[in-house]
Amino acid sequence: MKRHKIISLLNTETAAIDILIKGWVRTRRDSTDFSFIEVNDGSCLKNIQIIAEKDLSNYDDIKKLSTGSAVAVRGDLVESKGGGQKWEVQARHIDTISIAPDSYPLQKKRHTDEYLRTIAHLRPRTNKYGAAFRIRSDLSFAIHKFYKDKGFKYIHTPVITGSDCEGAGELFRVTTIEPDKVERRDGKTDYSTDFFGKAANLTVSGQLSAEMFALALGDVYTFGPTFRAENSNTRRHAAEFWMLEPEIAFGDINDNMDLGEETIRHLTGYALKECKEDLGLFGNFVDKNLLNNLENISSSDFIRLPYEDAVDILQKSGVKFEYEISFGKDLQAEHENYLTEKHFKKPVILYNYPKNIKPFYMRVNDDDKTVAAMDILVPGIGELIGGSQREERLDVLESRMDECKLSKEDYWWYVDSRRFGTVPHSGFGLGFERLLMLVTGIKNIRDVIPFPRTPGSIDF
Ligand code: 4AD
Ligand code: MG
């Protein structure tokens, strides 16, 4: 017999006989002639109420159902006599699939996020984390739908690579050499005996591969896991995170800013419309201003200004920042927060960054001082998107690679793409977990990824 999902039963218009649900007991309350059992199956935030009359053959077993136990319930969907819910299930038979002991950690009381991180294998069973991970699922789907509707092709870029797109050296090595068998040649590790015959690592970005496909299939995007061995234990950095990376063929920096802004506005708007119930939980219990903030982000234009002007605003702000800011320095979280939360009170797109703080692939501007980079900063998060127009001119790219001390031999295929049919193109990376933090109001990146990977932490 087909299992019904609680979400579809609760949203139905008509009563139904002989339905089957399977899920986990949230609470059980007994009265003289029957038990009320609240069951959740993860399909939505709400539980469904089961009425188990005492004449059910295994009523003694049913009265053992504790929080966390698993059940299969056959019965009829009837209009609820009590308040609070439209439908309930009058049970004909309840199968006790498994009984959870009293040591089940998720009893009624509320737990801290910190504690729940220590039981990350159980936390999706709470209302809050169930809601967060349903939103994560919905927004992944929304990304694919949005880009497919725009005619972008989805490219699966490799997870294991030989390149370092961002040039920041935050790489996780991939090797099959036993640590005690590493051979050295000329003072360096000899990778010629390693699996790929070369140094390999987990990707920090799918961009360089995506660019090759943009120059063939037109507009493309990748959406997958990326890895960075950044040893920064902050609330917005993870060692493994998901990134959406669109690449616009024949697109310049303005097209890129347009697409980044449209993506964020669309996805926040999508969550407001399609994830109402789950989002309501976050609006009630995590951040009272959440829905208002999302409404504002989805409906109003973002500020756009050159990096240089942002530095000017920061210098004239009169604020004593921990890190001094001047042209040529990267913005710190405190600067980003000042711009989005105090000065403009909305998302800000900064563009034309100094070339010395940006990677080799960004297009050099005519001033030869700045590159056509753009970051989108949002309140509460800081940098959500980082991107640029790409350097499509062979000679300029080669001299930038020299400046950045990158080997043209190692990146021969990337350089090659500028020899044949090179065109202006641009793209960006959006940190998916940071988007989820924005949408849910959850303050720590560890709480929007199923099993977070951060320095010193690889449990689960
Ligand atoms: O600014 P980033 O480093 O840009 C790139 O990797 C480009 N290759 C993207 C491209 O143009 N295709 O990273 C992009 C975004 C950041 O804005 C941030 O949201 C997120 O990825 N991000 C992280 N998210 C979580 N944990 C980390 N350690 C992150 N590092 C970057
Ligand atoms: Mg960046």
GROMACS .gro file of C-alpha atoms and ligand atoms in nm:
model
  492
    1MET     CA    1   0.000   0.000   0.000
    2LYS     CA    2   0.124   0.345  -0.090
    3ARG     CA    3   0.251   0.567   0.190
    4HIS     CA    4   0.085   0.909   0.213
    5LYS     CA    5   0.293   1.214   0.300
    6ILE     CA    6   0.162   1.422   0.586
    7ILE     CA    7   0.204   1.741   0.384
    8SER     CA    8  -0.043   1.622   0.121
    9LEU     CA    9  -0.295   1.498   0.380
   10LEU     CA   10  -0.291   1.827   0.568
   11ASN     CA   11  -0.342   2.025   0.248
   12THR     CA   12  -0.624   1.815   0.110
   13GLU     CA   13  -0.983   1.939   0.074
   14THR     CA   14  -1.161   1.610   0.125
   15ALA     CA   15  -1.174   1.340   0.390
   16ALA     CA   16  -1.029   1.002   0.289
   17ILE     CA   17  -1.062   0.645   0.404
   18ASP     CA   18  -0.788   0.390   0.451
   19ILE     CA   19  -0.475   0.599   0.429
   20LEU     CA   20  -0.126   0.493   0.539
   21ILE     CA   21   0.132   0.716   0.701
   22LYS     CA   22   0.474   0.633   0.835
   23GLY     CA   23   0.672   0.860   1.061
   24TRP     CA   24   0.805   0.936   1.408
   25VAL     CA   25   0.619   1.011   1.728
   26ARG     CA   26   0.666   1.364   1.859
   27THR     CA   27   0.433   1.333   2.160
   28ARG     CA   28   0.169   1.100   2.303
   29ARG     CA   29  -0.110   1.202   2.542
   30ASP     CA   30  -0.345   0.947   2.695
   31SER     CA   31  -0.701   0.999   2.813
   32THR     CA   32  -0.937   0.734   2.950
   33ASP     CA   33  -1.062   0.591   2.623
   34PHE     CA   34  -0.795   0.685   2.371
   35SER     CA   35  -0.447   0.819   2.300
   36PHE     CA   36  -0.356   1.125   2.096
   37ILE     CA   37  -0.032   1.071   1.905
   38GLU     CA   38   0.143   1.351   1.719
   39VAL     CA   39   0.333   1.208   1.424
   40ASN     CA   40   0.580   1.384   1.195
   41ASP     CA   41   0.725   1.237   0.876
   42GLY     CA   42   0.957   1.522   0.778
   43SER     CA   43   0.749   1.620   0.475
   44CYS     CA   44   0.649   1.944   0.646
   45LEU     CA   45   0.677   2.131   0.974
   46LYS     CA   46   0.333   2.029   1.100
   47ASN     CA   47   0.256   1.700   1.272
   48ILE     CA   48  -0.058   1.504   1.210
   49GLN     CA   49  -0.271   1.400   1.507
   50ILE     CA   50  -0.358   1.032   1.536
   51ILE     CA   51  -0.651   0.915   1.748
   52ALA     CA   52  -0.593   0.564   1.881
   53GLU     CA   53  -0.907   0.423   2.052
   54LYS     CA   54  -0.852   0.180   2.335
   55ASP     CA   55  -1.031  -0.102   2.149
   56LEU     CA   56  -0.738  -0.128   1.901
   57SER     CA   57  -0.601  -0.481   1.939
   58ASN     CA   58  -0.247  -0.373   2.033
   59TYR     CA   59  -0.345  -0.079   2.253
   60ASP     CA   60  -0.099  -0.192   2.521
   61ASP     CA   61   0.187  -0.156   2.273
   62ILE     CA   62   0.055   0.175   2.149
   63LYS     CA   63   0.074   0.310   2.502
   64LYS     CA   64   0.448   0.238   2.497
   65LEU     CA   65   0.504   0.477   2.205
   66SER     CA   66   0.753   0.734   2.329
   67THR     CA   67   0.897   1.046   2.167
   68GLY     CA   68   1.120   0.941   1.877
   69SER     CA   69   0.949   0.603   1.818
   70ALA     CA   70   0.863   0.501   1.462
   71VAL     CA   71   0.511   0.405   1.356
   72ALA     CA   72   0.304   0.302   1.058
   73VAL     CA   73  -0.055   0.413   1.090
   74ARG     CA   74  -0.350   0.294   0.885
   75GLY     CA   75  -0.673   0.480   0.930
   76ASP     CA   76  -0.916   0.736   0.801
   77LEU     CA   77  -0.851   1.103   0.745
   78VAL     CA   78  -1.137   1.279   0.923
   79GLU     CA   79  -1.222   1.636   1.016
   80SER     CA   80  -1.071   1.715   1.352
   81LYS     CA   81  -1.312   1.771   1.638
   82GLY     CA   82  -1.052   1.956   1.843
   83GLY     CA   83  -0.923   2.303   1.756
   84GLY     CA   84  -0.583   2.369   1.606
   85GLN     CA   85  -0.597   2.141   1.307
   86LYS     CA   86  -0.836   2.075   1.021
   87TRP     CA   87  -0.763   1.704   0.977
   88GLU     CA   88  -0.671   1.416   1.199
   89VAL     CA   89  -0.638   1.042   1.153
   90GLN     CA   90  -0.872   0.798   1.319
   91ALA     CA   91  -0.646   0.492   1.345
   92ARG     CA   92  -0.760   0.145   1.236
   93HIS     CA   93  -0.423  -0.010   1.305
   94ILE     CA   94  -0.092   0.118   1.438
   95ASP     CA   95   0.228  -0.075   1.374
   96THR     CA   96   0.496   0.007   1.628
   97ILE     CA   97   0.801  -0.013   1.400
   98SER     CA   98   1.046   0.075   1.679
   99ILE     CA   99   1.025   0.213   2.030
  100ALA     CA  100   1.277   0.482   2.129
  101PRO     CA  101   1.407   0.457   2.486
  102ASP     CA  102   1.385   0.744   2.736
  103SER     CA  103   1.747   0.825   2.660
  104TYR     CA  104   1.638   0.972   2.322
  105PRO     CA  105   1.804   1.314   2.338
  106LEU     CA  106   1.531   1.512   2.163
  107GLN     CA  107   1.270   1.527   2.433
  108LYS     CA  108   1.026   1.819   2.443
  109LYS     CA  109   1.258   2.086   2.581
  110ARG     CA  110   1.443   2.324   2.351
  111HIS     CA  111   1.811   2.262   2.292
  112THR     CA  112   2.085   2.507   2.204
  113ASP     CA  113   2.235   2.509   1.854
  114GLU     CA  114   2.571   2.429   2.011
  115TYR     CA  115   2.436   2.114   2.174
  116LEU     CA  116   2.252   2.009   1.860
  117ARG     CA  117   2.578   2.035   1.664
  118THR     CA  118   2.712   1.756   1.885
  119ILE     CA  119   2.422   1.537   1.771
  120ALA     CA  120   2.417   1.644   1.406
  121HIS     CA  121   2.289   1.296   1.314
  122LEU     CA  122   1.966   1.363   1.507
  123ARG     CA  123   1.915   1.737   1.470
  124PRO     CA  124   1.722   1.720   1.139
  125ARG     CA  125   1.444   1.561   1.348
  126THR     CA  126   1.385   1.891   1.532
  127ASN     CA  127   1.138   2.146   1.396
  128LYS     CA  128   1.407   2.408   1.337
  129TYR     CA  129   1.657   2.190   1.153
  130GLY     CA  130   1.388   2.003   0.963
  131ALA     CA  131   1.268   2.342   0.837
  132ALA     CA  132   1.623   2.460   0.754
  133PHE     CA  133   1.700   2.152   0.548
  134ARG     CA  134   1.368   2.157   0.365
  135ILE     CA  135   1.446   2.518   0.269
  136ARG     CA  136   1.794   2.406   0.160
  137SER     CA  137   1.633   2.147  -0.065
  138ASP     CA  138   1.377   2.392  -0.206
  139LEU     CA  139   1.636   2.659  -0.282
  140SER     CA  140   1.865   2.411  -0.459
  141PHE     CA  141   1.575   2.324  -0.681
  142ALA     CA  142   1.494   2.694  -0.730
  143ILE     CA  143   1.849   2.759  -0.850
  144HIS     CA  144   1.824   2.494  -1.119
  145LYS     CA  145   1.481   2.613  -1.226
  146PHE     CA  146   1.586   2.978  -1.241
  147TYR     CA  147   1.893   2.906  -1.454
  148LYS     CA  148   1.722   2.653  -1.676
  149ASP     CA  149   1.445   2.904  -1.749
  150LYS     CA  150   1.713   3.153  -1.850
  151GLY     CA  151   1.864   2.901  -2.092
  152PHE     CA  152   2.181   2.828  -1.891
  153LYS     CA  153   2.327   2.479  -1.925
  154TYR     CA  154   2.425   2.289  -1.609
  155ILE     CA  155   2.788   2.170  -1.617
  156HIS     CA  156   2.939   1.915  -1.378
  157THR     CA  157   3.289   2.044  -1.316
  158PRO     CA  158   3.552   1.817  -1.156
  159VAL     CA  159   3.594   1.785  -0.782
  160ILE     CA  160   3.957   1.672  -0.811
  161THR     CA  161   4.176   1.919  -1.001
  162GLY     CA  162   4.537   2.013  -1.065
  163SER     CA  163   4.470   2.387  -1.053
  164ASP     CA  164   4.418   2.654  -0.791
  165CYS     CA  165   4.159   2.891  -0.931
  166GLU     CA  166   4.172   3.149  -0.656
  167GLY     CA  167   4.549   3.128  -0.613
  168ALA     CA  168   4.506   3.154  -0.239
  169GLY     CA  169   4.678   2.823  -0.170
  170GLU     CA  170   4.401   2.698   0.058
  171LEU     CA  171   4.409   2.352  -0.098
  172PHE     CA  172   4.326   2.009   0.032
  173ARG     CA  173   4.574   1.771  -0.124
  174VAL     CA  174   4.449   1.454  -0.291
  175THR     CA  175   4.709   1.179  -0.289
  176THR     CA  176   4.743   0.802  -0.268
  177ILE     CA  177   5.104   0.811  -0.148
  178GLU     CA  178   5.141   0.674   0.204
  179PRO     CA  179   5.274   0.956   0.424
  180ASP     CA  180   5.584   0.754   0.520
  181LYS     CA  181   5.662   0.675   0.154
  182VAL     CA  182   5.677   1.032   0.023
  183GLU     CA  183   5.982   1.075  -0.198
  184ARG     CA  184   6.169   1.400  -0.237
  185ARG     CA  185   6.348   1.533  -0.541
  186ASP     CA  186   6.541   1.862  -0.546
  187GLY     CA  187   6.402   1.945  -0.203
  188LYS     CA  188   6.041   1.904  -0.319
  189THR     CA  189   5.783   1.629  -0.290
  190ASP     CA  190   5.799   1.406  -0.596
  191TYR     CA  191   5.445   1.360  -0.723
  192SER     CA  192   5.551   1.167  -1.034
  193THR     CA  193   5.479   0.842  -0.850
  194ASP     CA  194   5.144   0.970  -0.720
  195PHE     CA  195   4.809   0.863  -0.864
  196PHE     CA  196   4.781   1.142  -1.122
  197GLY     CA  197   5.157   1.181  -1.169
  198LYS     CA  198   5.115   1.539  -1.051
  199ALA     CA  199   5.001   1.730  -0.744
  200ALA     CA  200   4.623   1.717  -0.716
  201ASN     CA  201   4.373   1.881  -0.486
  202LEU     CA  202   4.003   1.923  -0.416
  203THR     CA  203   3.858   2.209  -0.617
  204VAL     CA  204   3.819   2.556  -0.462
  205SER     CA  205   3.595   2.666  -0.751
  206GLY     CA  206   3.454   2.520  -1.072
  207GLN     CA  207   3.505   2.848  -1.256
  208LEU     CA  208   3.801   2.770  -1.483
  209SER     CA  209   3.625   2.460  -1.616
  210ALA     CA  210   3.294   2.644  -1.643
  211GLU     CA  211   3.461   2.912  -1.855
  212MET     CA  212   3.568   2.649  -2.111
  213PHE     CA  213   3.206   2.542  -2.144
  214ALA     CA  214   3.073   2.898  -2.162
  215LEU     CA  215   3.299   2.937  -2.467
  216ALA     CA  216   3.121   2.640  -2.624
  217LEU     CA  217   2.765   2.608  -2.490
  218GLY     CA  218   2.707   2.975  -2.419
  219ASP     CA  219   2.564   3.060  -2.077
  220VAL     CA  220   2.640   2.784  -1.826
  221TYR     CA  221   2.648   2.724  -1.450
  222THR     CA  222   2.791   2.479  -1.202
  223PHE     CA  223   2.644   2.408  -0.861
  224GLY     CA  224   2.832   2.173  -0.634
  225PRO     CA  225   3.066   2.127  -0.341
  226THR     CA  226   3.393   2.321  -0.313
  227PHE     CA  227   3.670   2.291  -0.057
  228ARG     CA  228   3.898   2.536   0.115
  229ALA     CA  229   4.156   2.467   0.380
  230GLU     CA  230   4.109   2.814   0.524
  231ASN     CA  231   4.205   2.793   0.885
  232SER     CA  232   3.955   3.058   0.986
  233ASN     CA  233   3.712   2.951   1.253
  234THR     CA  234   3.444   3.207   1.176
  235ARG     CA  235   3.068   3.173   1.168
  236ARG     CA  236   3.066   3.215   0.788
  237HIS     CA  237   3.351   2.991   0.672
  238ALA     CA  238   3.337   2.616   0.617
  239ALA     CA  239   3.603   2.386   0.472
  240GLU     CA  240   3.340   2.221   0.249
  241PHE     CA  241   3.063   2.438   0.109
  242TRP     CA  242   2.841   2.455  -0.196
  243MET     CA  243   2.883   2.717  -0.461
  244LEU     CA  244   2.663   2.825  -0.750
  245GLU     CA  245   2.882   2.952  -1.035
  246PRO     CA  246   2.717   3.092  -1.347
  247GLU     CA  247   2.932   3.199  -1.640
  248ILE     CA  248   2.781   3.441  -1.892
  249ALA     CA  249   2.910   3.414  -2.249
  250PHE     CA  250   2.958   3.753  -2.416
  251GLY     CA  251   2.875   3.914  -2.081
  252ASP     CA  252   3.060   4.204  -1.921
  253ILE     CA  253   3.085   4.322  -1.560
  254ASN     CA  254   2.747   4.498  -1.579
  255ASP     CA  255   2.571   4.186  -1.707
  256ASN     CA  256   2.738   4.004  -1.420
  257MET     CA  257   2.613   4.250  -1.158
  258ASP     CA  258   2.265   4.231  -1.308
  259LEU     CA  259   2.261   3.852  -1.292
  260GLY     CA  260   2.398   3.840  -0.937
  261GLU     CA  261   2.139   4.086  -0.813
  262GLU     CA  262   1.858   3.912  -0.998
  263THR     CA  263   1.964   3.574  -0.858
  264ILE     CA  264   1.960   3.693  -0.496
  265ARG     CA  265   1.633   3.880  -0.537
  266HIS     CA  266   1.470   3.588  -0.711
  267LEU     CA  267   1.582   3.332  -0.451
  268THR     CA  268   1.478   3.541  -0.149
  269GLY     CA  269   1.143   3.606  -0.319
  270TYR     CA  270   1.108   3.236  -0.399
  271ALA     CA  271   1.165   3.141  -0.034
  272LEU     CA  272   0.902   3.393   0.081
  273LYS     CA  273   0.649   3.246  -0.159
  274GLU     CA  274   0.728   2.876  -0.165
  275CYS     CA  275   0.868   2.806   0.185
  276LYS     CA  276   0.609   3.004   0.384
  277GLU     CA  277   0.548   2.759   0.665
  278ASP     CA  278   0.913   2.673   0.732
  279LEU     CA  279   1.020   3.035   0.696
  280GLY     CA  280   0.749   3.133   0.946
  281LEU     CA  281   0.933   2.932   1.212
  282PHE     CA  282   1.247   3.138   1.156
  283GLY     CA  283   1.048   3.461   1.156
  284ASN     CA  284   0.894   3.366   1.491
  285PHE     CA  285   1.183   3.208   1.676
  286VAL     CA  286   1.512   3.315   1.516
  287ASP     CA  287   1.478   3.669   1.383
  288LYS     CA  288   1.161   3.877   1.423
  289ASN     CA  289   1.264   4.104   1.133
  290LEU     CA  290   1.343   3.819   0.897
  291LEU     CA  291   1.042   3.834   0.667
  292ASN     CA  292   1.061   4.213   0.641
  293ASN     CA  293   1.430   4.198   0.557
  294LEU     CA  294   1.373   3.935   0.290
  295GLU     CA  295   1.086   4.138   0.148
  296ASN     CA  296   1.319   4.438   0.121
  297ILE     CA  297   1.598   4.241  -0.041
  298SER     CA  298   1.371   4.081  -0.297
  299SER     CA  299   1.195   4.402  -0.392
  300SER     CA  300   1.447   4.686  -0.395
  301ASP     CA  301   1.746   4.772  -0.613
  302PHE     CA  302   2.090   4.704  -0.473
  303ILE     CA  303   2.343   4.986  -0.431
  304ARG     CA  304   2.631   4.975  -0.683
  305LEU     CA  305   2.954   5.159  -0.625
  306PRO     CA  306   3.324   5.133  -0.703
  307TYR     CA  307   3.551   4.987  -0.435
  308GLU     CA  308   3.737   5.318  -0.422
  309ASP     CA  309   3.420   5.506  -0.322
  310ALA     CA  310   3.347   5.246  -0.054
  311VAL     CA  311   3.695   5.300   0.092
  312ASP     CA  312   3.622   5.672   0.094
  313ILE     CA  313   3.293   5.621   0.281
  314LEU     CA  314   3.466   5.397   0.535
  315GLN     CA  315   3.751   5.641   0.590
  316LYS     CA  316   3.509   5.930   0.642
  317SER     CA  317   3.272   5.729   0.864
  318GLY     CA  318   3.440   5.838   1.185
  319VAL     CA  319   3.426   5.474   1.300
  320LYS     CA  320   3.738   5.327   1.461
  321PHE     CA  321   3.772   4.994   1.279
  322GLU     CA  322   3.995   4.719   1.412
  323TYR     CA  323   4.158   4.694   1.067
  324GLU     CA  324   4.247   5.021   0.900
  325ILE     CA  325   4.118   5.050   0.543
  326SER     CA  326   4.291   5.216   0.250
  327PHE     CA  327   4.308   5.161  -0.127
  328GLY     CA  328   4.473   4.825  -0.196
  329LYS     CA  329   4.348   4.649   0.117
  330ASP     CA  330   4.076   4.387   0.129
  331LEU     CA  331   3.756   4.473   0.312
  332GLN     CA  332   3.715   4.295   0.646
  333ALA     CA  333   3.382   4.175   0.784
  334GLU     CA  334   3.356   4.491   0.998
  335HIS     CA  335   3.380   4.709   0.686
  336GLU     CA  336   3.125   4.504   0.494
  337ASN     CA  337   2.885   4.521   0.788
  338TYR     CA  338   2.925   4.896   0.819
  339LEU     CA  339   2.835   4.946   0.452
  340THR     CA  340   2.533   4.712   0.441
  341GLU     CA  341   2.396   4.756   0.793
  342LYS     CA  342   2.479   5.115   0.894
  343HIS     CA  343   2.545   5.320   0.584
  344PHE     CA  344   2.318   5.185   0.309
  345LYS     CA  345   2.098   4.944   0.508
  346LYS     CA  346   2.061   4.717   0.204
  347PRO     CA  347   2.269   4.493  -0.025
  348VAL     CA  348   2.566   4.663  -0.188
  349ILE     CA  349   2.756   4.566  -0.502
  350LEU     CA  350   3.118   4.684  -0.496
  351TYR     CA  351   3.314   4.674  -0.821
  352ASN     CA  352   3.654   4.763  -0.969
  353TYR     CA  353   3.879   4.629  -0.696
  354PRO     CA  354   4.257   4.689  -0.687
  355LYS     CA  355   4.420   4.421  -0.898
  356ASN     CA  356   4.680   4.333  -0.633
  357ILE     CA  357   4.417   4.174  -0.405
  358LYS     CA  358   4.236   3.976  -0.677
  359PRO     CA  359   4.317   3.656  -0.873
  360PHE     CA  360   4.490   3.636  -1.211
  361TYR     CA  361   4.180   3.571  -1.423
  362MET     CA  362   4.002   3.902  -1.359
  363ARG     CA  363   3.993   4.152  -1.644
  364VAL     CA  364   4.234   4.441  -1.605
  365ASN     CA  365   4.067   4.784  -1.636
  366ASP     CA  366   4.208   5.067  -1.850
  367ASP     CA  367   4.352   5.238  -1.539
  368ASP     CA  368   4.581   4.931  -1.501
  369LYS     CA  369   4.523   4.967  -1.126
  370THR     CA  370   4.190   4.792  -1.088
  371VAL     CA  371   4.018   4.482  -1.224
  372ALA     CA  372   3.655   4.432  -1.329
  373ALA     CA  373   3.570   4.243  -1.011
  374MET     CA  374   3.243   4.265  -0.823
  375ASP     CA  375   3.137   4.144  -0.479
  376ILE     CA  376   2.780   4.150  -0.352
  377LEU     CA  377   2.757   4.221   0.021
  378VAL     CA  378   2.435   4.166   0.214
  379PRO     CA  379   2.331   4.272   0.565
  380GLY     CA  380   2.405   4.017   0.838
  381ILE     CA  381   2.630   3.804   0.615
  382GLY     CA  382   2.881   4.023   0.435
  383GLU     CA  383   3.012   3.879   0.106
  384LEU     CA  384   2.755   3.652  -0.054
  385ILE     CA  385   2.879   3.673  -0.412
  386GLY     CA  386   3.228   3.719  -0.556
  387GLY     CA  387   3.282   3.744  -0.930
  388SER     CA  388   3.433   3.929  -1.221
  389GLN     CA  389   3.458   3.984  -1.590
  390ARG     CA  390   3.730   3.747  -1.712
  391GLU     CA  391   4.052   3.851  -1.886
  392GLU     CA  392   3.984   3.743  -2.244
  393ARG     CA  393   4.295   3.908  -2.401
  394LEU     CA  394   4.574   3.655  -2.442
  395ASP     CA  395   4.863   3.897  -2.395
  396VAL     CA  396   4.714   4.065  -2.087
  397LEU     CA  397   4.628   3.728  -1.933
  398GLU     CA  398   4.981   3.603  -1.985
  399SER     CA  399   5.138   3.904  -1.826
  400ARG     CA  400   4.896   3.882  -1.530
  401MET     CA  401   4.996   3.519  -1.485
  402ASP     CA  402   5.361   3.624  -1.476
  403GLU     CA  403   5.279   3.889  -1.217
  404CYS     CA  404   5.095   3.631  -1.007
  405LYS     CA  405   5.382   3.382  -1.053
  406LEU     CA  406   5.154   3.123  -1.210
  407SER     CA  407   5.293   2.869  -1.452
  408LYS     CA  408   5.153   2.911  -1.803
  409GLU     CA  409   5.249   2.549  -1.870
  410ASP     CA  410   5.029   2.421  -1.588
  411TYR     CA  411   4.735   2.630  -1.710
  412TRP     CA  412   4.810   2.574  -2.081
  413TRP     CA  413   4.451   2.475  -2.159
  414TYR     CA  414   4.309   2.786  -1.992
  415VAL     CA  415   4.549   3.012  -2.181
  416ASP     CA  416   4.471   2.819  -2.501
  417SER     CA  417   4.102   2.917  -2.480
  418ARG     CA  418   4.212   3.280  -2.535
  419ARG     CA  419   4.378   3.183  -2.862
  420PHE     CA  420   4.072   3.047  -3.036
  421GLY     CA  421   3.751   3.248  -3.056
  422THR     CA  422   3.804   3.434  -2.732
  423VAL     CA  423   3.515   3.660  -2.627
  424PRO     CA  424   3.428   3.880  -2.331
  425HIS     CA  425   3.266   3.671  -2.058
  426SER     CA  426   3.194   3.703  -1.689
  427GLY     CA  427   3.063   3.511  -1.393
  428PHE     CA  428   3.045   3.481  -1.019
  429GLY     CA  429   3.030   3.241  -0.726
  430LEU     CA  430   2.746   3.250  -0.475
  431GLY     CA  431   2.808   3.073  -0.144
  432PHE     CA  432   2.498   2.859  -0.103
  433GLU     CA  433   2.530   2.828   0.276
  434ARG     CA  434   2.561   3.204   0.309
  435LEU     CA  435   2.242   3.240   0.105
  436LEU     CA  436   2.071   2.999   0.345
  437MET     CA  437   2.197   3.202   0.643
  438LEU     CA  438   2.046   3.511   0.482
  439VAL     CA  439   1.714   3.338   0.411
  440THR     CA  440   1.671   3.165   0.750
  441GLY     CA  441   1.840   3.417   0.979
  442ILE     CA  442   2.058   3.133   1.112
  443LYS     CA  443   2.377   3.295   1.237
  444ASN     CA  444   2.629   3.013   1.201
  445ILE     CA  445   2.724   2.838   0.878
  446ARG     CA  446   2.757   2.511   1.075
  447ASP     CA  447   2.381   2.510   1.118
  448VAL     CA  448   2.278   2.526   0.751
  449ILE     CA  449   2.494   2.233   0.628
  450PRO     CA  450   2.388   1.878   0.714
  451PHE     CA  451   2.731   1.775   0.843
  452PRO     CA  452   2.965   2.075   0.866
  453ARG     CA  453   3.339   2.041   0.802
  454THR     CA  454   3.542   2.305   0.985
  455PRO     CA  455   3.896   2.314   1.129
  456GLY     CA  456   3.935   2.037   1.386
  457SER     CA  457   3.591   1.890   1.321
  458ILE     CA  458   3.512   1.592   1.096
  459ASP     CA  459   3.261   1.392   1.303
  460PHE     CA  460   2.960   1.243   1.128
  4614AD     O1  461   3.479   3.507  -0.381
  4614AD     P1  462   3.511   3.362  -0.410
  4614AD     O2  463   3.638   3.309  -0.356
  4614AD     O3  464   3.502   3.347  -0.567
  4614AD     C1  465   3.539   3.239  -0.642
  4614AD     O4  466   3.570   3.132  -0.599
  4614AD     C2  467   3.522   3.259  -0.790
  4614AD     N1  468   3.607   3.163  -0.860
  4614AD     C3  469   3.377   3.244  -0.825
  4614AD     C4  470   3.347   3.267  -0.970
  4614AD     O5  471   3.367   3.377  -1.017
  4614AD     N2  472   3.295   3.169  -1.041
  4614AD     O6  473   3.393   3.270  -0.355
  4614AD     C5  474   3.262   3.290  -0.398
  4614AD     C6  475   3.166   3.285  -0.280
  4614AD     C7  476   3.191   3.390  -0.173
  4614AD     O7  477   3.136   3.513  -0.207
  4614AD     C8  478   3.125   3.328  -0.052
  4614AD     O8  479   2.984   3.349  -0.055
  4614AD     C9  480   3.149   3.179  -0.075
  4614AD     O9  481   3.177   3.161  -0.211
  4614AD     N3  482   3.261   3.130   0.006
  4614AD    C10  483   3.249   3.056   0.116
  4614AD     N4  484   3.140   3.008   0.179
  4614AD    C11  485   3.160   2.933   0.289
  4614AD     N5  486   3.280   2.901   0.339
  4614AD    C12  487   3.393   2.945   0.278
  4614AD     N6  488   3.512   2.910   0.326
  4614AD    C13  489   3.380   3.026   0.162
  4614AD     N7  490   3.467   3.085   0.077
  4614AD    C14  491   3.392   3.147  -0.016
  462MG      MG  492   3.558   3.659  -0.265
   0.00000   0.00000   0.00000
